[in-house]
Amino acid sequence: MSARVDLYDGAYTNYGSRVYEQVRTETYGHDLGQTSWVTREESGQIPEMLRLERDSSVLEVGCGSGGYALYVAEKAGCDVIGVDINAAGVQNANHLATTRGLGARVRFEQCDASKNLPFNDKTFDAVFSNDVLCHIPGRLAVLCEMFRVLKPGGRMLFSDALVVGGMISHEEIATRSSIGYYVYSPPGENERLMKQAGLRQISATDTTENAVRIAKRWYESREKWKSDLVQLEGASNFEGLQAFLSCVHKLTAEHRLLRYLYLAEKES
Ligand SMILES: C[S@@+](CC[C@H](N)C(=O)[O-])C[C@H]1O[C@@H](n2cnc3c(N)ncnc32)[C@H](O)[C@@H]1O
């Protein structure tokens, strides 16, 4: 088995360090504090796909550092609540909201989304989750919770980078899973479970190429800044993350792992 590698604690506690900012900018082309496979284009499209307006109230499940929720609030002018299981991510997110003067419209809470979401039924106009559901056990229960907190007519969106598209060895599964708990999905399963949760699917878009591109750029940028990153992360974690990124690149480039972006609605 691959040794356990840390991605999220390091990314969120070192959020403000210059080298982490530099790696994010080189990887994504702009810095929204990402730790995902969401490209700049996809970041820009999500608010439109969710039809966000100034008076929308929005939930992000697995908000990480908080940077993307703040971007959404600024772009659409809406209210956003972000939840994440990672305490350092939530702390960073609330700090960013305050320092950017968005504390009245955006807030973040620590929450394990494998449990019931701490919100009333029909609270949000939109719910989204970028590359998070693969980390959470009980996909149907999570989708049912996202459905429950959505208002009728509201939209939900999530991405899953772990749709199995071909043969994968046990070593590849171990390296791909080295940063935490993961659930791999057969093709068609997310579509089936969304329907079972009560959601009407609008689209399922193959965005595997986004993961191919981001994994390559992320790996290359980290190689460039290796000596600074080793000081912050330690040599063994640095190499572990490089092996993880290289594995993501290989599996997605060969279409043995696929990434899909799903858009659905709760009918009125
Ligand atoms: C791939 S990162 C994506 C973060 C952010 N959405 C982005 O685009 O950068 C996955 C996130 O899911 C969070 N996560 C993992 N398990 C979770 C759970 N059970 N409940 C809530 N968040 C969870 C992690 O802490 C991490 O921030």
GROMACS .gro file of C-alpha atoms and ligand atoms in nm:
model
  295
    1MET     CA    1   0.000   0.000   0.000
    2SER     CA    2   0.110   0.363  -0.060
    3ALA     CA    3   0.190   0.556   0.261
    4ARG     CA    4  -0.067   0.815   0.364
    5VAL     CA    5   0.009   1.153   0.200
    6ASP     CA    6  -0.125   1.488   0.320
    7LEU     CA    7  -0.275   1.728   0.067
    8TYR     CA    8  -0.546   1.931   0.240
    9ASP     CA    9  -0.393   2.016   0.581
   10GLY     CA   10  -0.078   2.148   0.408
   11ALA     CA   11  -0.271   2.332   0.138
   12TYR     CA   12  -0.495   2.511   0.391
   13THR     CA   13  -0.240   2.584   0.665
   14ASN     CA   14   0.014   2.709   0.408
   15TYR     CA   15  -0.254   2.892   0.207
   16GLY     CA   16  -0.091   3.235   0.244
   17SER     CA   17   0.268   3.129   0.174
   18ARG     CA   18   0.412   3.279  -0.143
   19VAL     CA   19   0.515   2.946  -0.294
   20TYR     CA   20   0.168   2.793  -0.249
   21GLU     CA   21   0.014   3.103  -0.412
   22GLN     CA   22   0.262   3.072  -0.697
   23VAL     CA   23   0.184   2.703  -0.752
   24ARG     CA   24  -0.192   2.772  -0.758
   25THR     CA   25  -0.148   3.055  -1.007
   26GLU     CA   26   0.076   2.847  -1.234
   27THR     CA   27  -0.158   2.547  -1.211
   28TYR     CA   28  -0.496   2.712  -1.263
   29GLY     CA   29  -0.406   3.041  -1.434
   30HIS     CA   30  -0.564   3.231  -1.143
   31ASP     CA   31  -0.559   3.184  -0.768
   32LEU     CA   32  -0.888   3.087  -0.603
   33GLY     CA   33  -0.725   2.869  -0.339
   34GLN     CA   34  -0.812   2.556  -0.537
   35THR     CA   35  -0.716   2.198  -0.446
   36SER     CA   36  -0.924   2.038  -0.722
   37TRP     CA   37  -0.947   1.975  -1.098
   38VAL     CA   38  -1.164   2.280  -1.166
   39THR     CA   39  -1.014   2.480  -1.453
   40ARG     CA   40  -1.041   2.855  -1.491
   41GLU     CA   41  -1.311   2.805  -1.759
   42GLU     CA   42  -1.517   2.575  -1.537
   43SER     CA   43  -1.484   2.817  -1.241
   44GLY     CA   44  -1.635   3.087  -1.460
   45GLN     CA   45  -1.917   2.866  -1.593
   46ILE     CA   46  -2.050   2.725  -1.263
   47PRO     CA   47  -2.237   3.041  -1.146
   48GLU     CA   48  -2.415   3.054  -1.484
   49MET     CA   49  -2.493   2.682  -1.483
   50LEU     CA   50  -2.650   2.727  -1.140
   51ARG     CA   51  -2.836   3.040  -1.262
   52LEU     CA   52  -2.714   3.243  -0.963
   53GLU     CA   53  -2.858   3.589  -0.911
   54ARG     CA   54  -2.803   3.867  -0.659
   55ASP     CA   55  -3.065   3.734  -0.417
   56SER     CA   56  -2.965   3.366  -0.446
   57SER     CA   57  -2.862   3.176  -0.136
   58VAL     CA   58  -2.602   2.912  -0.214
   59LEU     CA   59  -2.440   2.618  -0.033
   60GLU     CA   60  -2.096   2.483  -0.125
   61VAL     CA   61  -2.024   2.135   0.012
   62GLY     CA   62  -1.648   2.085   0.059
   63CYS     CA   63  -1.543   2.449   0.025
   64GLY     CA   64  -1.176   2.385   0.111
   65SER     CA   65  -0.987   2.713   0.156
   66GLY     CA   66  -1.301   2.920   0.082
   67GLY     CA   67  -1.151   3.104  -0.214
   68TYR     CA   68  -1.401   2.975  -0.469
   69ALA     CA   69  -1.710   3.049  -0.253
   70LEU     CA   70  -1.586   3.408  -0.219
   71TYR     CA   71  -1.535   3.429  -0.595
   72VAL     CA   72  -1.894   3.307  -0.650
   73ALA     CA   73  -2.033   3.558  -0.399
   74GLU     CA   74  -1.844   3.842  -0.569
   75LYS     CA   75  -1.928   3.733  -0.925
   76ALA     CA   76  -2.300   3.672  -0.869
   77GLY     CA   77  -2.350   3.912  -0.575
   78CYS     CA   78  -2.521   3.631  -0.382
   79ASP     CA   79  -2.500   3.486  -0.028
   80VAL     CA   80  -2.289   3.172   0.018
   81ILE     CA   81  -2.240   2.925   0.302
   82GLY     CA   82  -1.948   2.686   0.266
   83VAL     CA   83  -1.897   2.369   0.470
   84ASP     CA   84  -1.591   2.146   0.492
   85ILE     CA   85  -1.466   1.877   0.728
   86ASN     CA   86  -1.116   2.032   0.741
   87ALA     CA   87  -1.079   2.275   1.034
   88ALA     CA   88  -0.781   2.459   0.879
   89GLY     CA   89  -0.976   2.511   0.556
   90VAL     CA   90  -1.278   2.655   0.740
   91GLN     CA   91  -1.057   2.881   0.954
   92ASN     CA   92  -0.876   3.011   0.645
   93ALA     CA   93  -1.210   3.061   0.466
   94ASN     CA   94  -1.365   3.267   0.746
   95HIS     CA   95  -1.046   3.475   0.773
   96LEU     CA   96  -1.058   3.546   0.396
   97ALA     CA   97  -1.429   3.640   0.415
   98THR     CA   98  -1.355   3.894   0.689
   99THR     CA   99  -1.043   4.042   0.532
  100ARG     CA  100  -1.219   4.081   0.195
  101GLY     CA  101  -1.517   4.255   0.360
  102LEU     CA  102  -1.759   3.974   0.264
  103GLY     CA  103  -1.833   3.852   0.618
  104ALA     CA  104  -2.198   3.966   0.598
  105ARG     CA  105  -2.272   3.756   0.288
  106VAL     CA  106  -2.037   3.459   0.311
  107ARG     CA  107  -1.967   3.229   0.604
  108PHE     CA  108  -1.809   2.891   0.657
  109GLU     CA  109  -1.878   2.607   0.900
  110GLN     CA  110  -1.691   2.289   0.982
  111CYS     CA  111  -1.917   1.996   0.898
  112ASP     CA  112  -1.885   1.631   0.799
  113ALA     CA  113  -2.109   1.604   0.494
  114SER     CA  114  -2.144   1.227   0.540
  115LYS     CA  115  -2.382   1.321   0.825
  116ASN     CA  116  -2.700   1.526   0.790
  117LEU     CA  117  -2.633   1.881   0.668
  118PRO     CA  118  -2.704   2.132   0.951
  119PHE     CA  119  -2.965   2.328   0.750
  120ASN     CA  120  -3.344   2.327   0.727
  121ASP     CA  121  -3.531   2.179   0.431
  122LYS     CA  122  -3.559   2.406   0.123
  123THR     CA  123  -3.300   2.663   0.242
  124PHE     CA  124  -3.089   2.714  -0.073
  125ASP     CA  125  -3.150   2.821  -0.434
  126ALA     CA  126  -2.839   2.628  -0.540
  127VAL     CA  127  -2.604   2.367  -0.393
  128PHE     CA  128  -2.271   2.270  -0.548
  129SER     CA  129  -1.966   2.062  -0.470
  130ASN     CA  130  -1.639   2.061  -0.666
  131ASP     CA  131  -1.449   1.729  -0.651
  132VAL     CA  132  -1.566   1.643  -0.299
  133LEU     CA  133  -1.834   1.371  -0.313
  134CYS     CA  134  -1.570   1.108  -0.403
  135HIS     CA  135  -1.431   1.159  -0.047
  136ILE     CA  136  -1.762   1.099   0.129
  137PRO     CA  137  -1.910   0.758   0.213
  138GLY     CA  138  -2.279   0.704   0.129
  139ARG     CA  139  -2.330   0.883  -0.207
  140LEU     CA  140  -2.707   0.835  -0.210
  141ALA     CA  141  -2.747   0.981   0.141
  142VAL     CA  142  -2.530   1.284   0.046
  143LEU     CA  143  -2.736   1.345  -0.269
  144CYS     CA  144  -3.058   1.311  -0.066
  145GLU     CA  145  -2.927   1.574   0.179
  146MET     CA  146  -2.836   1.810  -0.108
  147PHE     CA  147  -3.189   1.754  -0.246
  148ARG     CA  148  -3.349   1.816   0.095
  149VAL     CA  149  -3.183   2.155   0.156
  150LEU     CA  150  -3.257   2.277  -0.201
  151LYS     CA  151  -3.564   2.490  -0.266
  152PRO     CA  152  -3.804   2.356  -0.533
  153GLY     CA  153  -3.678   2.482  -0.869
  154GLY     CA  154  -3.322   2.504  -0.732
  155ARG     CA  155  -3.018   2.366  -0.910
  156MET     CA  156  -2.738   2.140  -0.789
  157LEU     CA  157  -2.400   2.066  -0.945
  158PHE     CA  158  -2.116   1.836  -0.855
  159SER     CA  159  -1.807   1.685  -1.015
  160ASP     CA  160  -1.670   1.334  -0.972
  161ALA     CA  161  -1.315   1.262  -1.090
  162LEU     CA  162  -1.331   0.897  -0.991
  163VAL     CA  163  -1.561   0.744  -1.252
  164VAL     CA  164  -1.391   0.422  -1.360
  165GLY     CA  165  -1.330   0.412  -1.735
  166GLY     CA  166  -1.090   0.117  -1.773
  167MET     CA  167  -0.863  -0.130  -1.600
  168ILE     CA  168  -0.666  -0.002  -1.299
  169SER     CA  169  -0.409  -0.197  -1.097
  170HIS     CA  170  -0.411  -0.224  -0.719
  171GLU     CA  171  -0.089  -0.015  -0.706
  172GLU     CA  172  -0.255   0.261  -0.910
  173ILE     CA  173  -0.565   0.253  -0.688
  174ALA     CA  174  -0.339   0.277  -0.380
  175THR     CA  175  -0.142   0.576  -0.516
  176ARG     CA  176  -0.460   0.750  -0.639
  177SER     CA  177  -0.612   0.697  -0.293
  178SER     CA  178  -0.301   0.795  -0.093
  179ILE     CA  179  -0.439   1.135   0.018
  180GLY     CA  180  -0.751   1.007   0.191
  181TYR     CA  181  -1.079   0.816   0.182
  182TYR     CA  182  -1.216   0.768  -0.172
  183VAL     CA  183  -1.515   0.607  -0.343
  184TYR     CA  184  -1.478   0.500  -0.710
  185SER     CA  185  -1.797   0.497  -0.922
  186PRO     CA  186  -1.895   0.284  -1.220
  187PRO     CA  187  -2.019   0.483  -1.523
  188GLY     CA  188  -2.390   0.566  -1.491
  189GLU     CA  189  -2.403   0.525  -1.111
  190ASN     CA  190  -2.413   0.899  -1.029
  191GLU     CA  191  -2.697   0.943  -1.281
  192ARG     CA  192  -2.889   0.654  -1.121
  193LEU     CA  193  -2.836   0.783  -0.765
  194MET     CA  194  -2.932   1.143  -0.854
  195LYS     CA  195  -3.261   1.012  -0.989
  196GLN     CA  196  -3.313   0.799  -0.678
  197ALA     CA  197  -3.252   1.110  -0.462
  198GLY     CA  198  -3.530   1.291  -0.652
  199LEU     CA  199  -3.310   1.511  -0.872
  200ARG     CA  200  -3.381   1.568  -1.242
  201GLN     CA  201  -3.057   1.547  -1.437
  202ILE     CA  202  -2.996   1.836  -1.676
  203SER     CA  203  -2.652   1.734  -1.802
  204ALA     CA  204  -2.355   1.505  -1.740
  205THR     CA  205  -2.044   1.644  -1.908
  206ASP     CA  206  -1.719   1.454  -1.952
  207THR     CA  207  -1.452   1.691  -1.814
  208THR     CA  208  -1.172   1.435  -1.795
  209GLU     CA  209  -0.946   1.664  -2.000
  210ASN     CA  210  -0.964   1.924  -1.719
  211ALA     CA  211  -0.811   1.674  -1.475
  212VAL     CA  212  -0.546   1.576  -1.733
  213ARG     CA  213  -0.444   1.940  -1.776
  214ILE     CA  214  -0.456   2.044  -1.411
  215ALA     CA  215  -0.267   1.735  -1.284
  216LYS     CA  216   0.015   1.801  -1.535
  217ARG     CA  217   0.045   2.170  -1.456
  218TRP     CA  218   0.022   2.111  -1.080
  219TYR     CA  219   0.297   1.845  -1.096
  220GLU     CA  220   0.523   2.064  -1.310
  221SER     CA  221   0.479   2.376  -1.099
  222ARG     CA  222   0.554   2.181  -0.780
  223GLU     CA  223   0.871   2.036  -0.940
  224LYS     CA  224   0.983   2.390  -1.023
  225TRP     CA  225   0.937   2.501  -0.659
  226LYS     CA  226   1.059   2.174  -0.509
  227SER     CA  227   1.318   2.314  -0.265
  228ASP     CA  228   1.070   2.566  -0.111
  229LEU     CA  229   0.794   2.305  -0.092
  230VAL     CA  230   1.018   2.043   0.070
  231GLN     CA  231   1.092   2.294   0.347
  232LEU     CA  232   0.720   2.335   0.414
  233GLU     CA  233   0.597   1.979   0.352
  234GLY     CA  234   0.899   1.756   0.413
  235ALA     CA  235   1.069   1.547   0.143
  236SER     CA  236   0.858   1.236   0.188
  237ASN     CA  237   0.523   1.419   0.163
  238PHE     CA  238   0.652   1.619  -0.134
  239GLU     CA  239   0.738   1.297  -0.321
  240GLY     CA  240   0.408   1.138  -0.215
  241LEU     CA  241   0.209   1.427  -0.362
  242GLN     CA  242   0.413   1.419  -0.682
  243ALA     CA  243   0.339   1.045  -0.717
  244PHE     CA  244  -0.032   1.118  -0.656
  245LEU     CA  245  -0.042   1.394  -0.925
  246SER     CA  246   0.153   1.185  -1.172
  247CYS     CA  247  -0.091   0.895  -1.114
  248VAL     CA  248  -0.394   1.124  -1.167
  249HIS     CA  249  -0.238   1.247  -1.491
  250LYS     CA  250  -0.164   0.899  -1.626
  251LEU     CA  251  -0.503   0.747  -1.535
  252THR     CA  252  -0.704   1.039  -1.676
  253ALA     CA  253  -0.487   1.085  -1.989
  254GLU     CA  254  -0.544   0.715  -2.065
  255HIS     CA  255  -0.918   0.751  -1.985
  256ARG     CA  256  -0.899   0.477  -1.726
  257LEU     CA  257  -1.037   0.729  -1.475
  258LEU     CA  258  -1.293   0.983  -1.596
  259ARG     CA  259  -1.415   1.311  -1.450
  260TYR     CA  260  -1.777   1.412  -1.495
  261LEU     CA  261  -1.960   1.735  -1.410
  262TYR     CA  262  -2.326   1.678  -1.324
  263LEU     CA  263  -2.598   1.943  -1.327
  264ALA     CA  264  -2.946   1.869  -1.192
  265GLU     CA  265  -3.255   2.038  -1.051
  266LYS     CA  266  -3.520   1.985  -0.788
  267GLU     CA  267  -3.840   2.022  -0.986
  268SER     CA  268  -4.094   2.279  -0.861
  269LIG     C1  269  -1.054   1.807  -0.384
  269LIG     S1  270  -1.080   1.911  -0.242
  269LIG     C2  271  -1.187   2.032  -0.315
  269LIG     C3  272  -1.193   2.159  -0.238
  269LIG     C4  273  -1.264   2.273  -0.313
  269LIG     N1  274  -1.398   2.236  -0.349
  269LIG     C5  275  -1.185   2.311  -0.437
  269LIG     O1  276  -1.241   2.309  -0.547
  269LIG     O2  277  -1.066   2.345  -0.423
  269LIG     C6  278  -1.190   1.810  -0.146
  269LIG     C7  279  -1.242   1.877  -0.018
  269LIG     O3  280  -1.341   1.789   0.042
  269LIG     C8  281  -1.330   1.802   0.182
  269LIG     N2  282  -1.396   1.685   0.244
  269LIG     C9  283  -1.353   1.558   0.246
  269LIG     N3  284  -1.437   1.481   0.316
  269LIG    C10  285  -1.539   1.561   0.357
  269LIG    C11  286  -1.658   1.539   0.434
  269LIG     N4  287  -1.689   1.418   0.481
  269LIG     N5  288  -1.738   1.645   0.459
  269LIG    C12  289  -1.706   1.769   0.412
  269LIG     N6  290  -1.595   1.795   0.339
  269LIG    C13  291  -1.512   1.692   0.312
  269LIG    C14  292  -1.179   1.810   0.204
  269LIG     O4  293  -1.148   1.860   0.332
  269LIG    C15  294  -1.136   1.901   0.090
  269LIG     O5  295  -1.138   2.036   0.128
   0.00000   0.00000   0.00000
